[in-house]
JSON list of C-alpha atoms in Angstrom, two decimals:
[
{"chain": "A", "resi": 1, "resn": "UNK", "atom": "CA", "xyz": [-10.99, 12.64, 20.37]},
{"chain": "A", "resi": 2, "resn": "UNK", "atom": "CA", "xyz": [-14.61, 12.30, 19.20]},
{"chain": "A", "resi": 3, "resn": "UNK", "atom": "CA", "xyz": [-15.76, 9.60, 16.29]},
{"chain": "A", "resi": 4, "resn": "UNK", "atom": "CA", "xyz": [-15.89, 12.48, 13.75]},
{"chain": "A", "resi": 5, "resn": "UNK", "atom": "CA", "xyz": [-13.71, 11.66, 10.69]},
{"chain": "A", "resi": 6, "resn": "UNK", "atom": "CA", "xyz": [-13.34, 14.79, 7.94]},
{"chain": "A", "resi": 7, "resn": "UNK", "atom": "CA", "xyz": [-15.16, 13.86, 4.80]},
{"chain": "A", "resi": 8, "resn": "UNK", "atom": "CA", "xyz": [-11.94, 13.87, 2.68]},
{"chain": "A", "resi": 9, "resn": "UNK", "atom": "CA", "xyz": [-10.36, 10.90, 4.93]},
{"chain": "A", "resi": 10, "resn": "UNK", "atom": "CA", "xyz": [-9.59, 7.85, 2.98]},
{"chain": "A", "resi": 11, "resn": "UNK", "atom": "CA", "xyz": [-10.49, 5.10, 4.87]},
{"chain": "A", "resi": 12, "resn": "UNK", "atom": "CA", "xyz": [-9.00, 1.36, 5.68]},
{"chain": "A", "resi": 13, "resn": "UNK", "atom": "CA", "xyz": [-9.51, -1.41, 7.31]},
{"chain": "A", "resi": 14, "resn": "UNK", "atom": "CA", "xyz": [-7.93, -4.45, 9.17]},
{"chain": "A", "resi": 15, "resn": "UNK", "atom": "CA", "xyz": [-9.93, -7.35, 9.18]},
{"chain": "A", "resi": 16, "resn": "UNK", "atom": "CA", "xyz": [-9.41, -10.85, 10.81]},
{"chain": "A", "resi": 17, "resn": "UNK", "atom": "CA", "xyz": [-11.65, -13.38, 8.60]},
{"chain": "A", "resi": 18, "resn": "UNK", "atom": "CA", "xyz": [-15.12, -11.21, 8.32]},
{"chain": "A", "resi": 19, "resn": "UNK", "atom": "CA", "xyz": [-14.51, -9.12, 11.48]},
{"chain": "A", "resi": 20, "resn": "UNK", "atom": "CA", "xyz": [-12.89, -5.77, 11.72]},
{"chain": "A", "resi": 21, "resn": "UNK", "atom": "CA", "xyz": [-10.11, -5.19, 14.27]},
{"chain": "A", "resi": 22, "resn": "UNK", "atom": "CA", "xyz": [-8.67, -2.40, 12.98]},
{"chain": "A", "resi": 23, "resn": "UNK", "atom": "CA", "xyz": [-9.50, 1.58, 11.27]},
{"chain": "A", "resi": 24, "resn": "UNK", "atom": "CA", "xyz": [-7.26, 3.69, 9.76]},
{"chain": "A", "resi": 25, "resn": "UNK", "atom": "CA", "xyz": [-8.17, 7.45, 8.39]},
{"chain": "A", "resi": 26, "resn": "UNK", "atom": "CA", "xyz": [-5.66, 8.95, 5.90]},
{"chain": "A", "resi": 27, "resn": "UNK", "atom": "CA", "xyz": [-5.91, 12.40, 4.75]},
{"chain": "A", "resi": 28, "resn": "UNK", "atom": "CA", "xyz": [-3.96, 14.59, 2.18]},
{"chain": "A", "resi": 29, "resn": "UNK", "atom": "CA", "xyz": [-1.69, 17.18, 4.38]},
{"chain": "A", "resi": 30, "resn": "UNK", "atom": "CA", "xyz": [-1.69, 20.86, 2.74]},
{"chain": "A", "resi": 31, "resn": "UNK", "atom": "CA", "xyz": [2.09, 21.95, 2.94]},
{"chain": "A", "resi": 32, "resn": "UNK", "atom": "CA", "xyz": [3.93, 24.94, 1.10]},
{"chain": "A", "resi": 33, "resn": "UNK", "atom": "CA", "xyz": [6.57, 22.79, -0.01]},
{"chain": "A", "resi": 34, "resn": "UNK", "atom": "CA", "xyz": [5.54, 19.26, -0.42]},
{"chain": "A", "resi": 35, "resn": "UNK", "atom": "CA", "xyz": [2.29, 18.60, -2.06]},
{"chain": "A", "resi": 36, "resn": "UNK", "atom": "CA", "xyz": [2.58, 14.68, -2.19]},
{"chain": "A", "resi": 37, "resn": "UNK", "atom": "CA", "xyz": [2.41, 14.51, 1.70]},
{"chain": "A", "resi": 38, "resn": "UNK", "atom": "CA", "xyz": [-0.52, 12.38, 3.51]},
{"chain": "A", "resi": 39, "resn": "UNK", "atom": "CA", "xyz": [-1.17, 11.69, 7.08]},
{"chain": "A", "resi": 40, "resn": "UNK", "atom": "CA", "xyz": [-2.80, 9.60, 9.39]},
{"chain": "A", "resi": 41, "resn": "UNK", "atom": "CA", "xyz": [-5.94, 11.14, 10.81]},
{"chain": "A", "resi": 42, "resn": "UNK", "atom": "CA", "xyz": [-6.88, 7.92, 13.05]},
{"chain": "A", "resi": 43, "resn": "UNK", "atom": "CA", "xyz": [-5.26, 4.40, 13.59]},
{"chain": "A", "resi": 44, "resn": "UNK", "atom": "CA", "xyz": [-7.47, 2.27, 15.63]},
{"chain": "A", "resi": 45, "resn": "UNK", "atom": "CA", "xyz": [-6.87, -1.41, 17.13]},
{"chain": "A", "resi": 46, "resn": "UNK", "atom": "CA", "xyz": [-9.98, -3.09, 18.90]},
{"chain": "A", "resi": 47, "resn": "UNK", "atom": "CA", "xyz": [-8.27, -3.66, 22.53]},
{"chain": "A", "resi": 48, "resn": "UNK", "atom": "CA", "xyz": [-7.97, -7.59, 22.38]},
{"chain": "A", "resi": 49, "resn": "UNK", "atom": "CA", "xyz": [-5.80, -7.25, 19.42]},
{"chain": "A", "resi": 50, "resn": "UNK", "atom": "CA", "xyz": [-3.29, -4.16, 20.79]},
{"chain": "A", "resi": 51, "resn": "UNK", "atom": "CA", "xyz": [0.12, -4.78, 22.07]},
{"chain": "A", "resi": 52, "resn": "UNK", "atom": "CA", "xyz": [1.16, -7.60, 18.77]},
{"chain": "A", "resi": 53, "resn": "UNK", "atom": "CA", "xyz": [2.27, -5.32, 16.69]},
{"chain": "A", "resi": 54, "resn": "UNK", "atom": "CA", "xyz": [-1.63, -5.46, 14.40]},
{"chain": "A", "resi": 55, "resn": "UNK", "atom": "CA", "xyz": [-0.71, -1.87, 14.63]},
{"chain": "A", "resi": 56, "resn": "UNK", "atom": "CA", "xyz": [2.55, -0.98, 13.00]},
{"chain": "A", "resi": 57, "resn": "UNK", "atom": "CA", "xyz": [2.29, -4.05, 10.39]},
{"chain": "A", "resi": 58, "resn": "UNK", "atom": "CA", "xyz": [-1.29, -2.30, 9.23]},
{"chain": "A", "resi": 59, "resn": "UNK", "atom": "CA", "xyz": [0.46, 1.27, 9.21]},
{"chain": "A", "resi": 60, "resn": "UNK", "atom": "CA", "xyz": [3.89, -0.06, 7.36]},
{"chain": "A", "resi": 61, "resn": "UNK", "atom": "CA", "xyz": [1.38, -1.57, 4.26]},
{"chain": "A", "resi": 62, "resn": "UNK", "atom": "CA", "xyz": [-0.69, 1.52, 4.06]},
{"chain": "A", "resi": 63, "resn": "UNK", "atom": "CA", "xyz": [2.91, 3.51, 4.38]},
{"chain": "A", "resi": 64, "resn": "UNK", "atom": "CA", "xyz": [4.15, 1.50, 1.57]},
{"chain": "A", "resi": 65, "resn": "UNK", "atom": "CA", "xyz": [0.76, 1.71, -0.60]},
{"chain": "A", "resi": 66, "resn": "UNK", "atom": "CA", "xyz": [0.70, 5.74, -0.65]},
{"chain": "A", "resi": 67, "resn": "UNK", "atom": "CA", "xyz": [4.73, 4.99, -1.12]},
{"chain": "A", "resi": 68, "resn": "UNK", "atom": "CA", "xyz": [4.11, 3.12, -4.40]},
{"chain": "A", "resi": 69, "resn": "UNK", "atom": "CA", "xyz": [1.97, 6.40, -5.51]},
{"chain": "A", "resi": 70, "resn": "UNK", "atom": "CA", "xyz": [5.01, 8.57, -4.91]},
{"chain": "A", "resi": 71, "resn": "UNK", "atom": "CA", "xyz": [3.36, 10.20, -1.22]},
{"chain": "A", "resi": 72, "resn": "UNK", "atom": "CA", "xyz": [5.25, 10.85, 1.56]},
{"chain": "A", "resi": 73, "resn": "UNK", "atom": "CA", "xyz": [3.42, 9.54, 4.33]},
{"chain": "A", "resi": 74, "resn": "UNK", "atom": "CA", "xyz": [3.71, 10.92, 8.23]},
{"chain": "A", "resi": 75, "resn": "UNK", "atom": "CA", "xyz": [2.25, 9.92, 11.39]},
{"chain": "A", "resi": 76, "resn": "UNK", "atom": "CA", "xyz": [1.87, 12.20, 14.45]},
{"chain": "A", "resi": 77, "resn": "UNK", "atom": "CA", "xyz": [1.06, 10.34, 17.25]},
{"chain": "A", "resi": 78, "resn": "UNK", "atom": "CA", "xyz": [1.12, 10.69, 21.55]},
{"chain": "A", "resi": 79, "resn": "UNK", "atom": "CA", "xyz": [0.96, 7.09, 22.20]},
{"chain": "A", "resi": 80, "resn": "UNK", "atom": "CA", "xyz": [4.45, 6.05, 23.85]},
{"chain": "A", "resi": 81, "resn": "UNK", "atom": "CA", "xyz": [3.36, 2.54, 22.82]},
{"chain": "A", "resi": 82, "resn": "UNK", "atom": "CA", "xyz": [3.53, 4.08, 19.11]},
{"chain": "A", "resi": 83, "resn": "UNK", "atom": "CA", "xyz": [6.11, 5.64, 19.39]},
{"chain": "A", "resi": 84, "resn": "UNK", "atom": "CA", "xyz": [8.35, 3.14, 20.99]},
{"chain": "A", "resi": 85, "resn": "UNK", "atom": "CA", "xyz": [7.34, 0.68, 17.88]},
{"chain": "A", "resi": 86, "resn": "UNK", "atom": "CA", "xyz": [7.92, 3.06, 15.24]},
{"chain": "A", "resi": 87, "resn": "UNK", "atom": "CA", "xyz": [11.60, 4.16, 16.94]},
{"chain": "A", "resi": 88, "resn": "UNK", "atom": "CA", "xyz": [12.48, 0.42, 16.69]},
{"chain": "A", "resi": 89, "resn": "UNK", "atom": "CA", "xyz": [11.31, 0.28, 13.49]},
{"chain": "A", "resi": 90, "resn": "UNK", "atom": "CA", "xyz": [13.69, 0.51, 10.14]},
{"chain": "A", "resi": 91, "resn": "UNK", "atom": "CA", "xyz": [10.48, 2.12, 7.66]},
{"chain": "A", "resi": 92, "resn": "UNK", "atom": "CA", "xyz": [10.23, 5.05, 9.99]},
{"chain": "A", "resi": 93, "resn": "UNK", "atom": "CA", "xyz": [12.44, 7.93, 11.65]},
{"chain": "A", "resi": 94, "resn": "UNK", "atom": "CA", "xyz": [11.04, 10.53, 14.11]},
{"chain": "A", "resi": 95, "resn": "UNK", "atom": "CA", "xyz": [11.61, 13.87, 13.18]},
{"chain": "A", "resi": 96, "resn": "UNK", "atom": "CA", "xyz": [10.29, 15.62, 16.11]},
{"chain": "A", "resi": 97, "resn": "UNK", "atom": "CA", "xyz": [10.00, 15.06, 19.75]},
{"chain": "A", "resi": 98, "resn": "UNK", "atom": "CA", "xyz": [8.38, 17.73, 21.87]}
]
């Protein structure tokens, strides 16, 4: 992972009073058969805030944002923490496991 983000990402971020604790990039997924489909590109938590769910309540409101503009929205992700939230969660199913 490097700090490179592509210039198309749409960026957002988590903020606790002035100070920001959290970064997500979103980008717009080319797919043959769905053209309303966005991803996540990067979801970063500043480390003293990981592990209280910051993570999967910022991901669920920009979910639900791109959901209000008629996107489907996808995450791909290797963190087991991640995944483990997202399995538990009733706004997301996993549709691959590898």
């Amino acid at each position: 992972m490097n700090t490179e983000l592509p210039s198309a990402c749409v960026c957002f971020g988590l903020y606790e009073e002035n100070n920001i604790i959290g970064f997500m990039g979103v980008l717009h997924q080319p797919h043959s058969q769905n053209r309303k489909l966005k991803r996540v590109s990067r979801l970063v938590i500043l480390p003293d805030y990981q592990g209280i769910g910051l993570g999967t309540k910022f991901l669920n409101i920009i979910a639900e944002y791109y959901k209000e503009k008629g996107f489907d929205f996808r995450i791909v992700t290797s963190a087991k923490n991640r995944i483990h939230a997202l399995n538990k969660s009733k706004h997301w199913k996993m549709v691959r496991w590898s």
